[in-house]
Short mmCIF file of C-alpha atoms in Angstrom, two decimals:
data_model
loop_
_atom_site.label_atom_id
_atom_site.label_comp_id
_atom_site.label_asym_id
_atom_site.label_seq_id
_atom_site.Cartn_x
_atom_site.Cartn_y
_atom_site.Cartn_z
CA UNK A 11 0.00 0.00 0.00
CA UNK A 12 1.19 3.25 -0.63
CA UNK A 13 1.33 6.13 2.06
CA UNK A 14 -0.31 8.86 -0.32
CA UNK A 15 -3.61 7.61 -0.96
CA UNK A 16 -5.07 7.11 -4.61
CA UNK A 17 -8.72 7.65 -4.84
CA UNK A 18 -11.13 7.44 -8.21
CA UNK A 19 -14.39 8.66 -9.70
CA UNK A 20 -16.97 5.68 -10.50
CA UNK A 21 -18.14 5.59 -14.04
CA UNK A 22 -19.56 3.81 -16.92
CA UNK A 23 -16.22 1.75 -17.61
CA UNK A 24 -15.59 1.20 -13.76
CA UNK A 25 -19.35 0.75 -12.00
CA UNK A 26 -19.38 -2.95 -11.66
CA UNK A 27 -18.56 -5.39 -9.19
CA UNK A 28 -15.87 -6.74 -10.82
CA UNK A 29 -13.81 -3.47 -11.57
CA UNK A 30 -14.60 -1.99 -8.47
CA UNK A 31 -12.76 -4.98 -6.72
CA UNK A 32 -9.90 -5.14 -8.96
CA UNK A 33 -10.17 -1.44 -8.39
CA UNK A 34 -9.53 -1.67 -5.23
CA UNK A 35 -6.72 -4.71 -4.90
CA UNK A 36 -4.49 -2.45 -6.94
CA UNK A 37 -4.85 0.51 -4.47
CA UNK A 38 -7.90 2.24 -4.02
CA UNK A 39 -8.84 3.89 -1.18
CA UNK A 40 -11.95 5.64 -1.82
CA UNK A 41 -14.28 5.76 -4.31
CA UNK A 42 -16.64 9.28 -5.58
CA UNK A 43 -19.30 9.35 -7.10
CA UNK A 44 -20.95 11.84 -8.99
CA UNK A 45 -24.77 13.04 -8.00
CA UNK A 46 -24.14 15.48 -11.44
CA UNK A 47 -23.90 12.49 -13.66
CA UNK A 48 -26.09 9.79 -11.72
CA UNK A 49 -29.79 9.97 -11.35
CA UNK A 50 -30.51 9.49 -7.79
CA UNK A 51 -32.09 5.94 -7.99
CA UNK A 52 -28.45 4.52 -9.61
CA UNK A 53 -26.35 6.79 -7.07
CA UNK A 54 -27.87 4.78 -4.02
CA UNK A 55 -27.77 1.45 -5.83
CA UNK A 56 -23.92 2.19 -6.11
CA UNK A 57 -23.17 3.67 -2.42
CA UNK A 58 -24.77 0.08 -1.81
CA UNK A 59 -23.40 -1.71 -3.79
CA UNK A 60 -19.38 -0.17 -2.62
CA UNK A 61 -21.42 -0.77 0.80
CA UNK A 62 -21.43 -4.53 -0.09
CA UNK A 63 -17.67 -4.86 -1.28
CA UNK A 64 -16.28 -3.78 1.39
CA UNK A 65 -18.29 -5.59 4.16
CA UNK A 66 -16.89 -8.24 1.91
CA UNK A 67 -13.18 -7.05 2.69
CA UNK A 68 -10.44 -6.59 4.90
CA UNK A 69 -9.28 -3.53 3.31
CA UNK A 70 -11.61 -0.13 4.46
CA UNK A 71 -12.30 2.62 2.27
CA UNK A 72 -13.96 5.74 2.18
CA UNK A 73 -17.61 6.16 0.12
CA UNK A 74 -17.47 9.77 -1.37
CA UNK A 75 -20.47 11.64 -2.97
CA UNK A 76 -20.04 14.90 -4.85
CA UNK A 77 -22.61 16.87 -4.77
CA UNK A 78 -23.59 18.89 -7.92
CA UNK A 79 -23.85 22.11 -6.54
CA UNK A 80 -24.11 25.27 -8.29
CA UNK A 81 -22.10 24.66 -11.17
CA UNK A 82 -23.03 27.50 -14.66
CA UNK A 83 -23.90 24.97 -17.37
CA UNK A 84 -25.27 26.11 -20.94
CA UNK A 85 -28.29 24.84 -22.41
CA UNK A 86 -28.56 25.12 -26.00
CA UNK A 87 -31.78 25.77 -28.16
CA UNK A 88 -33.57 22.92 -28.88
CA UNK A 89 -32.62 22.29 -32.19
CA UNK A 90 -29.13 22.41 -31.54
CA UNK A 91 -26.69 19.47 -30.63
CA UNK A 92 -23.74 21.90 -30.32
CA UNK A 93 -23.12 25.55 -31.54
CA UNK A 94 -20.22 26.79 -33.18
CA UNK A 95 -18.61 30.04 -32.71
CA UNK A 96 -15.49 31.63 -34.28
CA UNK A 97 -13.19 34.33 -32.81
CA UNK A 98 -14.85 38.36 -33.22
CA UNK A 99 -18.29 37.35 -33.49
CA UNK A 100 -20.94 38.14 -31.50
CA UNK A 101 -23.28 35.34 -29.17
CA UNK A 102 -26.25 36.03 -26.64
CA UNK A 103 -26.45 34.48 -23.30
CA UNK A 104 -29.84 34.19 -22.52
CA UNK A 105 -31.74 33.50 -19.53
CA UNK A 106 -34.61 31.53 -21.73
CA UNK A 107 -35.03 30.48 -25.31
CA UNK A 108 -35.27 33.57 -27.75
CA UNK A 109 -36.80 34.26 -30.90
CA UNK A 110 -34.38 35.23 -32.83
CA UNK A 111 -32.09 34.69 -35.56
CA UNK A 112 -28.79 35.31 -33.74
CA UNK A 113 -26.90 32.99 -32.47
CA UNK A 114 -27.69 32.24 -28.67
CA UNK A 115 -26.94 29.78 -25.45
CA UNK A 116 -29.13 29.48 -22.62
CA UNK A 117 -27.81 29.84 -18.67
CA UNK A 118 -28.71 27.26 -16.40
CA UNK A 119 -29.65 29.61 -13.51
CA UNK A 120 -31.73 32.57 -14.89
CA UNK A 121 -31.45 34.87 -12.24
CA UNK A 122 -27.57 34.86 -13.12
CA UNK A 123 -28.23 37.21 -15.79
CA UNK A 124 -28.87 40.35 -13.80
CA UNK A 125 -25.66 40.36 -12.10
CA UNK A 126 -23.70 39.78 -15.04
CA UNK A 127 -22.46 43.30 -16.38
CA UNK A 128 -20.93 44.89 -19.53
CA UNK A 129 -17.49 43.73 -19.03
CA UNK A 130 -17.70 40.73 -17.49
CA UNK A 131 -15.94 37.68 -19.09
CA UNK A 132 -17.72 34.34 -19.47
CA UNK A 133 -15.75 31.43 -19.68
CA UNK A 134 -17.22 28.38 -21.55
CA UNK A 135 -15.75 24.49 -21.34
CA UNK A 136 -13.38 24.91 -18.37
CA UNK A 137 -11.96 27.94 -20.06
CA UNK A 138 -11.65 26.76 -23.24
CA UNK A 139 -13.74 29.27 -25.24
CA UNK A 140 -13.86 33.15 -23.84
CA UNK A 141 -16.62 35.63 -24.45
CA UNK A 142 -17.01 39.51 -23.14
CA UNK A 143 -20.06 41.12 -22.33
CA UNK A 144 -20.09 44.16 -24.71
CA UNK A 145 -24.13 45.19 -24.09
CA UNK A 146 -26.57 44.00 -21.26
CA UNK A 147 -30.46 43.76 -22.19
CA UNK A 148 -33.24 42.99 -19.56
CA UNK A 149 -32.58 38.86 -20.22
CA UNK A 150 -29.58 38.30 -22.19
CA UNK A 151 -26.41 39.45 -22.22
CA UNK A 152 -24.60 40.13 -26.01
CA UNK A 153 -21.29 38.82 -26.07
CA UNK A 154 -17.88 39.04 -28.08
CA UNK A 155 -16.02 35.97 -28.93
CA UNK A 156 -12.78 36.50 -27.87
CA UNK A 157 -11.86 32.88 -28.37
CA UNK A 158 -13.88 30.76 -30.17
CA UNK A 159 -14.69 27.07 -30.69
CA UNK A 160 -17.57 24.44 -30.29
CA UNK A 161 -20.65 25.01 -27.67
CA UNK A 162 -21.22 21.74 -26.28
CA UNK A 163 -24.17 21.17 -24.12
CA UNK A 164 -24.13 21.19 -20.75
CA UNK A 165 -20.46 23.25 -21.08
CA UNK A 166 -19.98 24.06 -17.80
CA UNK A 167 -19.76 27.93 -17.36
CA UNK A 168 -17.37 29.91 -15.07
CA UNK A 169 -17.67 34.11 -14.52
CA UNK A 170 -14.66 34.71 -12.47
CA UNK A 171 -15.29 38.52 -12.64
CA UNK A 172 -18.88 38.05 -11.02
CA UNK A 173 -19.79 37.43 -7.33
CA UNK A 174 -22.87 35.30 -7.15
CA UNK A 175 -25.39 35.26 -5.04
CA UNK A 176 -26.56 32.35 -5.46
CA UNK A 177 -26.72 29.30 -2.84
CA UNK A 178 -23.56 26.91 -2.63
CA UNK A 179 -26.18 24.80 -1.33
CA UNK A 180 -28.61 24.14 -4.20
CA UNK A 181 -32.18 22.52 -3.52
CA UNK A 182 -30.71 19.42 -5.77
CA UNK A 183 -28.35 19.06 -3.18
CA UNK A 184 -30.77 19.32 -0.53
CA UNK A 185 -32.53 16.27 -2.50
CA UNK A 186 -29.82 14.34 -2.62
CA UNK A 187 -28.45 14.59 0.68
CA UNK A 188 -31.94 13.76 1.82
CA UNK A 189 -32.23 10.57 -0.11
CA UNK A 190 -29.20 9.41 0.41
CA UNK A 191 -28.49 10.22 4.49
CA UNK A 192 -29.52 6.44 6.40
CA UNK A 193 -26.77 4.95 3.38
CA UNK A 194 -23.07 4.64 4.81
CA UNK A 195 -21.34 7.51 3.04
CA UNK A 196 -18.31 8.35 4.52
CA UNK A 197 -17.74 11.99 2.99
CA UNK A 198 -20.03 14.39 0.73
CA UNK A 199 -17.88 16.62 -1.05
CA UNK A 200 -19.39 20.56 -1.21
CA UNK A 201 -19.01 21.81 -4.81
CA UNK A 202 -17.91 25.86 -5.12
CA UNK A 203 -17.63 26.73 -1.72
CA UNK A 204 -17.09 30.42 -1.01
CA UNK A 205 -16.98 30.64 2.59
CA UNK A 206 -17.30 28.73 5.88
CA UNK A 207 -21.03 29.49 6.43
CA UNK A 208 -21.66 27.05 2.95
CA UNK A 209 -19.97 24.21 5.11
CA UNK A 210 -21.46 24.70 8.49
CA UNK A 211 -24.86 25.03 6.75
CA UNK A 212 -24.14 21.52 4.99
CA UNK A 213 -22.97 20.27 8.58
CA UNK A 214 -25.96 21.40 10.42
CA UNK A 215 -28.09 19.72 7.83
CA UNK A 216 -26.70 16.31 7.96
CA UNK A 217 -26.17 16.51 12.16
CA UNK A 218 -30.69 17.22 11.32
CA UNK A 219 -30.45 14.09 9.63
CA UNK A 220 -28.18 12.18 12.26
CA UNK A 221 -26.06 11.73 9.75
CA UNK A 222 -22.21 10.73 10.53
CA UNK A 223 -20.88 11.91 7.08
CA UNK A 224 -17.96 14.36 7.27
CA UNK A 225 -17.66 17.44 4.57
CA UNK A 226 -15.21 17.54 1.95
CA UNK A 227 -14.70 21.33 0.70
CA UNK A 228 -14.18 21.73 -3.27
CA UNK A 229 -11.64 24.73 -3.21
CA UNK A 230 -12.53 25.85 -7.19
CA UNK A 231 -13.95 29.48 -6.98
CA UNK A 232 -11.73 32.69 -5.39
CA UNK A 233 -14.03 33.55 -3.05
CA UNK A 234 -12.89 30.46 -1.64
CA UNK A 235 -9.28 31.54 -1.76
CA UNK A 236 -10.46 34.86 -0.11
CA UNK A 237 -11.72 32.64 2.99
CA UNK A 238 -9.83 29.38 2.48
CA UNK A 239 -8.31 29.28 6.55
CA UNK A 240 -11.64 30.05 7.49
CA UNK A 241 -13.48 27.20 5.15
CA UNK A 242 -10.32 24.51 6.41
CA UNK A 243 -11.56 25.31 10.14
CA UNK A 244 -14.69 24.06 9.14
CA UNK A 245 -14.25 21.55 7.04
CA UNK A 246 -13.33 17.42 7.30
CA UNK A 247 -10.76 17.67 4.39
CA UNK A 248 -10.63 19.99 0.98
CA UNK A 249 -10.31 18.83 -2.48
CA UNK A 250 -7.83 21.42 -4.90
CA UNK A 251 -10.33 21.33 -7.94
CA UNK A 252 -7.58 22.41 -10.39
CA UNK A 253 -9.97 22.11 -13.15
CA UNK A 254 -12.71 25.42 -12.05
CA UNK A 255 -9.92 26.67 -9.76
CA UNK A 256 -7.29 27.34 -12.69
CA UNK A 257 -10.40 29.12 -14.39
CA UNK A 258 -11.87 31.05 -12.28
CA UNK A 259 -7.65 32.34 -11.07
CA UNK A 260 -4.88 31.56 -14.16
CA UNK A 261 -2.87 28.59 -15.71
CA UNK A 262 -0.34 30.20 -15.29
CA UNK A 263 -0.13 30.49 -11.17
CA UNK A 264 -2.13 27.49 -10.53
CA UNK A 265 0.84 25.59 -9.47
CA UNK A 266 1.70 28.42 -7.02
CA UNK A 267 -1.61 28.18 -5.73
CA UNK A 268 -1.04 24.20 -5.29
CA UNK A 269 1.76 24.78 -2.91
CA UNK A 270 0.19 27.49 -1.32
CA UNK A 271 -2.88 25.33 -0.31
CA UNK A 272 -1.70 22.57 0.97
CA UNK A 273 1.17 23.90 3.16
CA UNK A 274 -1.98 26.67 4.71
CA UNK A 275 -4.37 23.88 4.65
CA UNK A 276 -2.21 21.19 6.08
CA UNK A 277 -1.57 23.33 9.45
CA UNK A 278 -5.43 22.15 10.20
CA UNK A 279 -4.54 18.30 10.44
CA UNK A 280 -7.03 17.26 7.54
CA UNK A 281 -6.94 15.44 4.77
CA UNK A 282 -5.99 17.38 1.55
CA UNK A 283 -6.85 16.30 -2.09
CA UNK A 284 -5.56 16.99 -5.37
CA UNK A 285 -7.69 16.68 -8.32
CA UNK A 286 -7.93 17.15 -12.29
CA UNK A 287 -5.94 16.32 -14.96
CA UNK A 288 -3.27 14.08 -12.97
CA UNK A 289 -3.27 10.99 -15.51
CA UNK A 290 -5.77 12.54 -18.59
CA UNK A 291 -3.42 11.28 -21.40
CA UNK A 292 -4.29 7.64 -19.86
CA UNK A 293 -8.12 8.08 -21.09
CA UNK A 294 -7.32 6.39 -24.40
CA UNK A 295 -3.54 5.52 -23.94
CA UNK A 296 -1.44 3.17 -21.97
CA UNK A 297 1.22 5.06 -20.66
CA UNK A 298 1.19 8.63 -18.84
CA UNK A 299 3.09 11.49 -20.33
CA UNK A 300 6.17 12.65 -18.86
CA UNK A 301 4.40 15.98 -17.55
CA UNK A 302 1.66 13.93 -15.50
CA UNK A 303 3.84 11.73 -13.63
CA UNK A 304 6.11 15.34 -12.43
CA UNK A 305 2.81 16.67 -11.47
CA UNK A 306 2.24 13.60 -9.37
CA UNK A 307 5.45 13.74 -7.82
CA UNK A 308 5.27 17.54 -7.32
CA UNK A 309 1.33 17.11 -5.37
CA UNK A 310 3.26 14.13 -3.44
CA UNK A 311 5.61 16.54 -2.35
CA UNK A 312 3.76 19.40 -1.85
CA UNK A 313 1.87 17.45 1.18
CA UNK A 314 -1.01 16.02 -0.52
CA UNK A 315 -2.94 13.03 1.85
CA UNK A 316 -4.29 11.57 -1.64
CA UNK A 317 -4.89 12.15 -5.45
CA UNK A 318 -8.18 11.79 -6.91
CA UNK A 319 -8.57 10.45 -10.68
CA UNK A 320 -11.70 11.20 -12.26
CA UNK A 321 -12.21 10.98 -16.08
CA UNK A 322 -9.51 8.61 -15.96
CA UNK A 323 -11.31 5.71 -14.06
CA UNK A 324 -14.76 6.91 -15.07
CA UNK A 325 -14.72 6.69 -18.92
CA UNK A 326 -11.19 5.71 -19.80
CA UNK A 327 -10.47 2.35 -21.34
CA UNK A 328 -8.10 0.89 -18.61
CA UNK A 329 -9.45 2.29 -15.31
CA UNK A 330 -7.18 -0.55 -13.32
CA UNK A 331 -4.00 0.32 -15.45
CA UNK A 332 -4.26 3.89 -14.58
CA UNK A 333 -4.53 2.83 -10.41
CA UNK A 334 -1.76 0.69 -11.33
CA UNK A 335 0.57 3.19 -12.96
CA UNK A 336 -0.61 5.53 -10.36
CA UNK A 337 0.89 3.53 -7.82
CA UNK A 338 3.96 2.76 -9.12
CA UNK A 339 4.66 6.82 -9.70
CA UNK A 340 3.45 6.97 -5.69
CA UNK A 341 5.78 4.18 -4.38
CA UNK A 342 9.09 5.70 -6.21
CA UNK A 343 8.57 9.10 -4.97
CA UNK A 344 7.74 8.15 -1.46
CA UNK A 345 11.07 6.56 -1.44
CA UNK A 346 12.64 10.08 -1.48
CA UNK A 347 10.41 12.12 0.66
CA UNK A 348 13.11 12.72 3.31
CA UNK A 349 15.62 13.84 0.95
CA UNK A 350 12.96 16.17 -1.08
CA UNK A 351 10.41 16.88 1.37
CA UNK A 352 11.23 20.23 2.65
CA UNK A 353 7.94 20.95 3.26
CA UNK A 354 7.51 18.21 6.01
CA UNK A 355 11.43 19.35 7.50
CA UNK A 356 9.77 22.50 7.90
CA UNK A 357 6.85 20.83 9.86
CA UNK A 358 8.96 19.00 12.31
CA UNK A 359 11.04 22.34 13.42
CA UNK A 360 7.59 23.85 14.50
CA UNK A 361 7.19 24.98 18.29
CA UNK A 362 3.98 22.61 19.40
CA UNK A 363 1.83 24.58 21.84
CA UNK A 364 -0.84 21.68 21.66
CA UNK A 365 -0.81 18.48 23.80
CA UNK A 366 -2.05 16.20 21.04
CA UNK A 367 0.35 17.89 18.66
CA UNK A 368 3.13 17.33 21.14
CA UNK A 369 2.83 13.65 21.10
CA UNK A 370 2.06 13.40 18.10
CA UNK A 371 5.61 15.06 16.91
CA UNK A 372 6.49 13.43 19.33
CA UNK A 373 5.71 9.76 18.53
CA UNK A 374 7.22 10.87 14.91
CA UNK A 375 10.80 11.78 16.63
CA UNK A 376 10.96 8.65 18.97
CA UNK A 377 9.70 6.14 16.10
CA UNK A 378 12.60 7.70 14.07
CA UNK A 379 15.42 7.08 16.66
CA UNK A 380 14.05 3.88 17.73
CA UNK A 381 13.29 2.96 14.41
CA UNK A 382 10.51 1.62 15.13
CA UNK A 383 8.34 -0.39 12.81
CA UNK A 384 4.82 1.14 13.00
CA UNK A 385 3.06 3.89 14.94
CA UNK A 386 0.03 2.86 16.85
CA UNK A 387 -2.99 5.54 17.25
CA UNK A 388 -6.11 5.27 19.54
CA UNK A 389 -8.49 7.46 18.05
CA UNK A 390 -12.12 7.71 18.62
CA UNK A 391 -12.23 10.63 16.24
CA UNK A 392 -9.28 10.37 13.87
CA UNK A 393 -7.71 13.33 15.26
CA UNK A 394 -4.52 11.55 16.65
CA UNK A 395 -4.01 9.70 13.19
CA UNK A 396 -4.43 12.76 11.39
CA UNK A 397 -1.94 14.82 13.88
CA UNK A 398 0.72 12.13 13.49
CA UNK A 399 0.21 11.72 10.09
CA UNK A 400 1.33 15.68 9.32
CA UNK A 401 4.60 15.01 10.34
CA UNK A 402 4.93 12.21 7.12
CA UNK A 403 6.94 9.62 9.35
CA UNK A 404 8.40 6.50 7.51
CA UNK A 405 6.77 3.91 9.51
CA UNK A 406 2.85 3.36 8.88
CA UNK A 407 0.42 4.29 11.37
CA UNK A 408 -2.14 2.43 12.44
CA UNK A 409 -5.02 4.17 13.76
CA UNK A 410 -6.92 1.59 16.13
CA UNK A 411 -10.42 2.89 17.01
CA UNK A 412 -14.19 1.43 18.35
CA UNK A 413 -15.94 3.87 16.07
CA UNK A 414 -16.95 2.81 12.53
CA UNK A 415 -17.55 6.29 10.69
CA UNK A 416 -13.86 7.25 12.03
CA UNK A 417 -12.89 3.71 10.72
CA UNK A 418 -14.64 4.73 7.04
CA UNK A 419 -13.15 7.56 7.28
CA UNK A 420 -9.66 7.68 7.66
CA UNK A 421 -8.43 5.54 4.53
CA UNK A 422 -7.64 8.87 2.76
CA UNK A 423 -5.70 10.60 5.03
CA UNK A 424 -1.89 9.88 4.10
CA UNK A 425 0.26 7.15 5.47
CA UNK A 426 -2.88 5.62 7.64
CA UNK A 427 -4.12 2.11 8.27
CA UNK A 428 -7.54 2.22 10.41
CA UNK A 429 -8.75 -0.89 12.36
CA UNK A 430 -11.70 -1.47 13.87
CA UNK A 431 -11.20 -2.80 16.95
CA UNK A 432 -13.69 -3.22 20.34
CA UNK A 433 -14.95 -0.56 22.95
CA UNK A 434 -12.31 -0.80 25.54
CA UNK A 435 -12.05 1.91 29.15
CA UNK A 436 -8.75 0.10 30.48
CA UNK A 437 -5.47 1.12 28.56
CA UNK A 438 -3.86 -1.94 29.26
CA UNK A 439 -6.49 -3.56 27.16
CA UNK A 440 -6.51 -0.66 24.43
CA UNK A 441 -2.87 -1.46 24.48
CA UNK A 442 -2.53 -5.56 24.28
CA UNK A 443 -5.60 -5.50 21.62
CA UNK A 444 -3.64 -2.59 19.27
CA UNK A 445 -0.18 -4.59 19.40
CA UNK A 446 -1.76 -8.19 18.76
CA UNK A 447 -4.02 -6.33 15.99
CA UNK A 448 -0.52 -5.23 14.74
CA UNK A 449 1.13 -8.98 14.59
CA UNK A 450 -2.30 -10.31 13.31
CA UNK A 451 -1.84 -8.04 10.71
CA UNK A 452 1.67 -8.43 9.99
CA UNK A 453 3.23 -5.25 10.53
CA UNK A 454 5.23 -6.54 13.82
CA UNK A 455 6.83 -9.31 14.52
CA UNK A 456 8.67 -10.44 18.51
CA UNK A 457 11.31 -7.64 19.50
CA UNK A 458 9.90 -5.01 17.38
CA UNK A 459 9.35 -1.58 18.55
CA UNK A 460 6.54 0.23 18.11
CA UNK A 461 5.56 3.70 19.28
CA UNK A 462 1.81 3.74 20.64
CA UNK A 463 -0.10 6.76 21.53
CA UNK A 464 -3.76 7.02 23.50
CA UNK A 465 -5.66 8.97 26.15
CA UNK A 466 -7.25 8.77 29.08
CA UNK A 467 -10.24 8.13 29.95
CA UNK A 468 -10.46 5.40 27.23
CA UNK A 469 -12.74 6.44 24.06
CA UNK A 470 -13.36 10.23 24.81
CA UNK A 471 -12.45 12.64 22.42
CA UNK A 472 -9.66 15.14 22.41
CA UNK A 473 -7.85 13.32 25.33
CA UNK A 474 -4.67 12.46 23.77
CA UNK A 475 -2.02 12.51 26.37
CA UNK A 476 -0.24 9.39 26.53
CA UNK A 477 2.80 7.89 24.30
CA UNK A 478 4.47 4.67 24.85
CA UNK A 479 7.76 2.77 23.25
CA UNK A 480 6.32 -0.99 23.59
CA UNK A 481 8.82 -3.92 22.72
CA UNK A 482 6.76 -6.86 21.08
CA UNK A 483 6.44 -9.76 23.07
#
């Protein structure tokens, strides 16, 4: 298993049984699934079904659903299957169908409209085409075509000079989150988040619905770079969403922004995605480009806790080859991450002012002078394995803990290996049942070290305050 976790978008090529579990022997650790692409019946015969395969196994994994949010898409006019448009002419964006003879494209959300202004640039297709509002009417927009091409529908639409008003929170959402609440999903993932009130609203919803599902933020849009410390605070774990987030900011200082993220986001202790684009080439062919396996190494080494493949697994041809080669890029450059991680040197030099942090540094500087074989961490929340896991030591860590949503949970966050293990208020038994959990497992053998950390009382949260150098008996 590798340390930085690979996770992967369900599709047409990859939704059955079969896939899923080959899927998942060659390194999985979570699966998403769309509610944009999957009508709701089909998206909760497929948390099931993932439900099924892994009561079925001894590896865990997380059960992601991405919301759609309020993601701009065009409609077209009826007639049309796509529309083409070529660089200095003119196109309306309309808030309905239009009789005219012009060519047109219809917003998604009408009320959009009004707050777009003469000006204003609309991206179309992830950026690909560009138009500039040059005259606003009552419900359409006329546009230049600054950069032209094909009009596809259901082009997804980004206005990066506009602040919308409307919801992050859309009532499709609402729907689906509904529907879907009593079925064990592990993480929703909160498309175009702009500030911490979009994930506390999604949190207070789902604690309505006694729900134990944790909140993924999509970081795509700059208001969410205006408020990202604020939107990490709140949040379970954030997914970079290179694709939106490189349109609605620039190409050009996207990988800036990469670096930047994940160093501010990582001094939260949550888990910390990278998305889009990572092995695209691998759609149709069988090897990655040169490009795509630096990127991987650079995300690695930026901090990342996982990468998340979409397209590639979803519609490509080979969705197993693509885990496969993703692995093999993960396992060579985690061989190195003490030479080249100066991000995680940086870490280790901090002053800890927090008992849980302390230990947990802690555990990471004793397992390294003791070289000890694994890191043991009783967690009833995660918290522990998350705080150890910042500090990127070279020994796994296995996160031992009674609750089963922390359990779920925890497969993406980097370098972690949850176990379920029994309700236990005596740390002598926390501690034999982690270290023969350990040697059941095969991570320890006799006369192996192993660094263990817990709290007292047994199983309450946020009382980390114990660490222990245990010799294997």
């Amino acid at each position: 298993m590798t340390k930085t976790k690979i996770l992967c978008s369900l599709g047409p090529k990859s939704e059955n049984v079969t896939t899923i579990r080959e899927l998942l022997k060659a390194g999985v650790s979570g699966f998403r699934l769309s509610a944009t692409h999957y009508e709701l019946d089909r998206l909760i015969q497929l948390v099931n079904l993932l439900d099924e395969v892994r009561m079925d196994s001894s590896k865990p994994f997380s059960i992601i659903v991405d919301l759609p949010g309020s993601k701009l898409r065009i409609k077209l006019p009826a007639s049309l299957e796509f529309l083409e448009v070529r660089d200095g002419e003119n196109v309306l964006v309309s808030e309905a169908e239009l009789q005219t003879s012009k060519k047109y494209v219809i917003l998604s959300e009408s009320r959009v409209i009004q707050q777009i202004n003469e000006g204003d640039v609309v991206l179309l297709d992830d950026g690909r085409l560009q138009l500039r509002v040059v005259k606003k009417y009552g419900k359409y927009v006329d546009c230049f075509v600054e950069r032209g091409g094909k009009i596809k529908k259901n082009s997804g639409v980004n206005l990066p000079t506009v602040k919308l008003s409307i919801p992050s929170i859309t009532e499709k959402d609402r729907y689906v989150i509904k529907s879907t609440s009593n079925l064990r999903i592990d993480y929703y993932c909160l498309s175009f988040v702009r500030s911490s009130k979009d994930v506390y609203e999604l949190k207070n919803l789902l604690e309505t619905l006694d729900s134990p599902s944790a909140v993924l933020a999509k970081i795509e849009t700059k208001e969410a770079l205006e408020n990202f410390e604020e939107i990490c605070k709140a949040s379970d774990g954030i997914i970079i969403a290179r694709g939106d987030l490189a349109v609605e900011t620039s190409l050009e200082n996207l990988p800036i922004l990469q670096k930047m993220l994940i160093s501010r986001a990582s001094r939260f202790r949550i888990p910390i995605i990278v998305a889009t684009q990572l092995l695209e080439s691998m759609v149709e062919n069988t090897q990655p480009t040169r490009t795509e396996v630096t990127d991987i190494a650079n995300a690695i080494l930026d901090g990342a806790d996982g990468l998340l493949l979409t397209i590639e697994t979803a519609i490509g041809e080979r969705p197993v080859l693509v885990v496969e080669t993703m692995k093999k890029i993960l396992k060579s450059v985690e061989e190195h991450l003490d030479e080249l991680g100066i991000w995680f040197e940086a870490r280790r030099r901090e002053q800890s002012t927090d008992t849980s942090d302390a230990i947990a540094k802690s555990s990471y500087e004793i397992a390294r002078e003791t070289h000890a074989k694994l890191i043991i961490a009783s967690t009833a929340s995660g918290s522990t394995a998350r705080r150890v896991s910042y500090f990127r030591p070279n020994c796994p860590i296995l996160a031992t803990t009674p609750k089963e949503s922390t359990y779920f949970q925890l497969p993406i966050v980097w370098g972690v290996v949850p176990v379920l293990v029994p309700e236990a208020y005596s740390v002598d038994i926390v501690l034999h049942v982690a270290v023969e959990k350990a040697k059941t497992l095969g991570y320890v053998e006799p006369s192996d070290v192993v660094i263990i950390t817990l709290g007292t009382p047994c199983g309450v949260v946020g009382t980390t305050n114990m660490l222990k150098v245990h010799i294997v008996e």
